[in-house]
GROMACS .gro file of C-alpha atoms in nm:
model
  149
    1MET     CA    1  -1.133   2.211   3.072
    2ASN     CA    2  -1.321   1.892   2.978
    3CYS     CA    3  -1.546   2.095   2.749
    4CYS     CA    4  -1.237   2.235   2.572
    5ARG     CA    5  -1.099   1.881   2.519
    6LEU     CA    6  -1.434   1.769   2.380
    7VAL     CA    7  -1.446   2.058   2.132
    8ILE     CA    8  -1.087   1.993   2.018
    9THR     CA    9  -1.158   1.620   1.978
   10ILE     CA   10  -1.471   1.689   1.773
   11LEU     CA   11  -1.284   1.934   1.550
   12LEU     CA   12  -0.986   1.700   1.495
   13PHE     CA   13  -1.186   1.379   1.445
   14PRO     CA   14  -1.243   1.431   1.068
   15CYS     CA   15  -0.870   1.499   1.024
   16LEU     CA   16  -0.784   1.175   1.204
   17LEU     CA   17  -1.025   0.978   0.985
   18HIS     CA   18  -0.875   1.130   0.670
   19ALA     CA   19  -0.521   1.055   0.791
   20GLN     CA   20  -0.614   0.687   0.824
   21ASP     CA   21  -0.722   0.686   0.457
   22VAL     CA   22  -0.401   0.858   0.339
   23SER     CA   23  -0.159   0.608   0.489
   24TRP     CA   24  -0.185   0.262   0.637
   25TYR     CA   25  -0.034  -0.085   0.658
   26LYS     CA   26  -0.244  -0.398   0.615
   27CYS     CA   27  -0.169  -0.768   0.586
   28PHE     CA   28  -0.388  -0.968   0.347
   29LYS     CA   29  -0.426  -1.345   0.305
   30GLY     CA   30  -0.569  -1.482  -0.015
   31ALA     CA   31  -0.500  -1.663  -0.340
   32ILE     CA   32  -0.357  -1.617  -0.686
   33GLY     CA   33  -0.556  -1.875  -0.878
   34VAL     CA   34  -0.541  -2.180  -0.647
   35ASP     CA   35  -0.211  -2.088  -0.474
   36SER     CA   36  -0.237  -1.927  -0.130
   37VAL     CA   37  -0.048  -1.598  -0.083
   38THR     CA   38   0.024  -1.337   0.182
   39LEU     CA   39   0.050  -0.970   0.088
   40HIS     CA   40   0.192  -0.695   0.312
   41LEU     CA   41   0.064  -0.366   0.171
   42HIS     CA   42   0.174  -0.014   0.270
   43LYS     CA   43  -0.026   0.285   0.142
   44ALA     CA   44   0.133   0.632   0.135
   45GLY     CA   45  -0.087   0.884  -0.043
   46HIS     CA   46  -0.154   0.738  -0.389
   47ASN     CA   47   0.153   0.511  -0.374
   48TYR     CA   48   0.170   0.152  -0.255
   49GLU     CA   49   0.461  -0.076  -0.175
   50GLY     CA   50   0.531  -0.394   0.012
   51VAL     CA   51   0.595  -0.763  -0.039
   52TYR     CA   52   0.397  -1.071  -0.128
   53TYR     CA   53   0.485  -1.438  -0.117
   54TYR     CA   54   0.336  -1.774  -0.196
   55ASN     CA   55   0.274  -1.941   0.140
   56HIS     CA   56   0.430  -2.272   0.032
   57LYS     CA   57   0.753  -2.103  -0.091
   58GLN     CA   58   0.793  -1.817   0.160
   59GLN     CA   59   1.006  -1.627  -0.097
   60PRO     CA   60   0.918  -1.255  -0.079
   61TYR     CA   61   0.873  -1.044  -0.391
   62ASN     CA   62   0.887  -0.664  -0.354
   63PHE     CA   63   0.629  -0.456  -0.535
   64THR     CA   64   0.545  -0.091  -0.595
   65GLY     CA   65   0.246   0.075  -0.754
   66SER     CA   66  -0.026   0.335  -0.734
   67ASP     CA   67  -0.399   0.393  -0.746
   68THR     CA   68  -0.370   0.650  -1.026
   69SER     CA   69  -0.263   0.428  -1.322
   70VAL     CA   70  -0.591   0.240  -1.370
   71ALA     CA   71  -0.923   0.409  -1.291
   72ASN     CA   72  -1.070   0.299  -0.955
   73LYS     CA   73  -0.808   0.024  -0.920
   74ILE     CA   74  -0.471  -0.031  -0.757
   75GLN     CA   75  -0.191  -0.146  -0.987
   76LEU     CA   76   0.120  -0.309  -0.842
   77GLN     CA   77   0.430  -0.440  -1.020
   78ALA     CA   78   0.673  -0.690  -0.876
   79TYR     CA   79   1.004  -0.764  -1.046
   80VAL     CA   80   1.127  -1.120  -1.027
   81PRO     CA   81   1.495  -1.148  -0.927
   82GLY     CA   82   1.711  -1.318  -1.193
   83SER     CA   83   1.446  -1.272  -1.461
   84ASP     CA   84   1.352  -1.025  -1.733
   85GLY     CA   85   0.987  -1.061  -1.639
   86TYR     CA   86   0.762  -0.901  -1.384
   87ASN     CA   87   0.431  -0.972  -1.217
   88GLN     CA   88   0.139  -0.734  -1.206
   89PHE     CA   89  -0.161  -0.707  -0.975
   90ILE     CA   90  -0.466  -0.498  -1.067
   91PHE     CA   91  -0.739  -0.500  -0.803
   92SER     CA   92  -0.989  -0.296  -0.607
   93ILE     CA   93  -1.034  -0.272  -0.232
   94ASP     CA   94  -1.385  -0.319  -0.099
   95GLY     CA   95  -1.372  -0.279   0.278
   96THR     CA   96  -1.149  -0.563   0.392
   97SER     CA   97  -1.138  -0.750   0.057
   98LEU     CA   98  -0.911  -0.729  -0.247
   99ASN     CA   99  -1.050  -0.852  -0.581
  100GLY     CA  100  -0.883  -0.846  -0.920
  101TYR     CA  101  -0.631  -1.031  -1.128
  102TYR     CA  102  -0.262  -1.115  -1.146
  103LYS     CA  103  -0.051  -1.141  -1.463
  104SER     CA  104   0.300  -1.265  -1.532
  105TYR     CA  105   0.496  -1.092  -1.807
  106PRO     CA  106   0.620  -1.162  -2.068
  107ALA     CA  107   0.432  -1.497  -2.058
  108LEU     CA  108   0.095  -1.320  -2.015
  109ASP     CA  109  -0.035  -1.587  -1.778
  110SER     CA  110  -0.337  -1.446  -1.596
  111ASN     CA  111  -0.510  -1.559  -1.276
  112THR     CA  112  -0.774  -1.427  -1.042
  113PHE     CA  113  -0.649  -1.260  -0.725
  114THR     CA  114  -0.856  -1.239  -0.408
  115ALA     CA  115  -0.759  -1.163  -0.050
  116THR     CA  116  -0.900  -1.045   0.281
  117THR     CA  117  -0.747  -0.855   0.571
  118ASP     CA  118  -0.560  -1.085   0.810
  119THR     CA  119  -0.708  -1.026   1.153
  120SER     CA  120  -0.517  -1.302   1.332
  121THR     CA  121  -0.315  -1.225   1.639
  122LEU     CA  122   0.000  -1.286   1.433
  123ALA     CA  123  -0.073  -0.992   1.199
  124LEU     CA  124   0.115  -0.672   1.273
  125ASN     CA  125  -0.094  -0.383   1.394
  126PHE     CA  126   0.063  -0.037   1.398
  127LEU     CA  127   0.006   0.319   1.286
  128TYR     CA  128   0.173   0.393   0.951
  129VAL     CA  129   0.250   0.766   0.929
  130PHE     CA  130   0.302   0.935   0.593
  131THR     CA  131   0.365   1.295   0.499
  132GLU     CA  132   0.477   1.476   0.187
  133GLY     CA  133   0.580   1.824   0.087
  134THR     CA  134   0.863   2.058  -0.013
  135ARG     CA  135   1.052   2.310   0.200
  136LEU     CA  136   1.321   2.560   0.112
  137LEU     CA  137   1.636   2.490   0.312
  138LYS     CA  138   1.760   2.850   0.300
  139PRO     CA  139   1.450   3.064   0.234
  140SER     CA  140   1.647   3.388   0.250
  141TRP     CA  141   1.864   3.284  -0.048
  142SER     CA  142   1.739   3.375  -0.394
  143GLU     CA  143   1.833   3.024  -0.521
  144SER     CA  144   1.768   2.821  -0.211
  145PRO     CA  145   1.808   2.444  -0.224
  146ALA     CA  146   1.488   2.257  -0.144
  147ALA     CA  147   1.403   1.937   0.037
  148THR     CA  148   1.125   1.718  -0.095
  149PHE     CA  149   0.971   1.460   0.134
   0.00000   0.00000   0.00000
């Protein structure tokens, strides 16, 4: 019985490692220029979403983005409430570090953006599960409706 569990664990281990790369949640602490920021980042496949805020203001800004728009980078866009402008992050992840730049539009102000994973006891730690696909709701029908998830 123990041998069977060991074999199953060995066979499933690569799948578990891949699943961790496909979806996750991480909290990062860093800076845009000289201003300290906190970024809560959710990855689901090639899509990213979450919030960031300047630590001295504590006003959250929602963002969405992907890792397919700019080669080898993650691009996020945050829309500023009550404004025609938006903010953009373009960065790469190297282990536990984010490095890139931040721009405000339409003003085109640009700053460096750096952050590292927050490992404090206050940071949330949980498994973020993501799945995607399409299923026919009534497969026996010739024109079955479908669900996309």
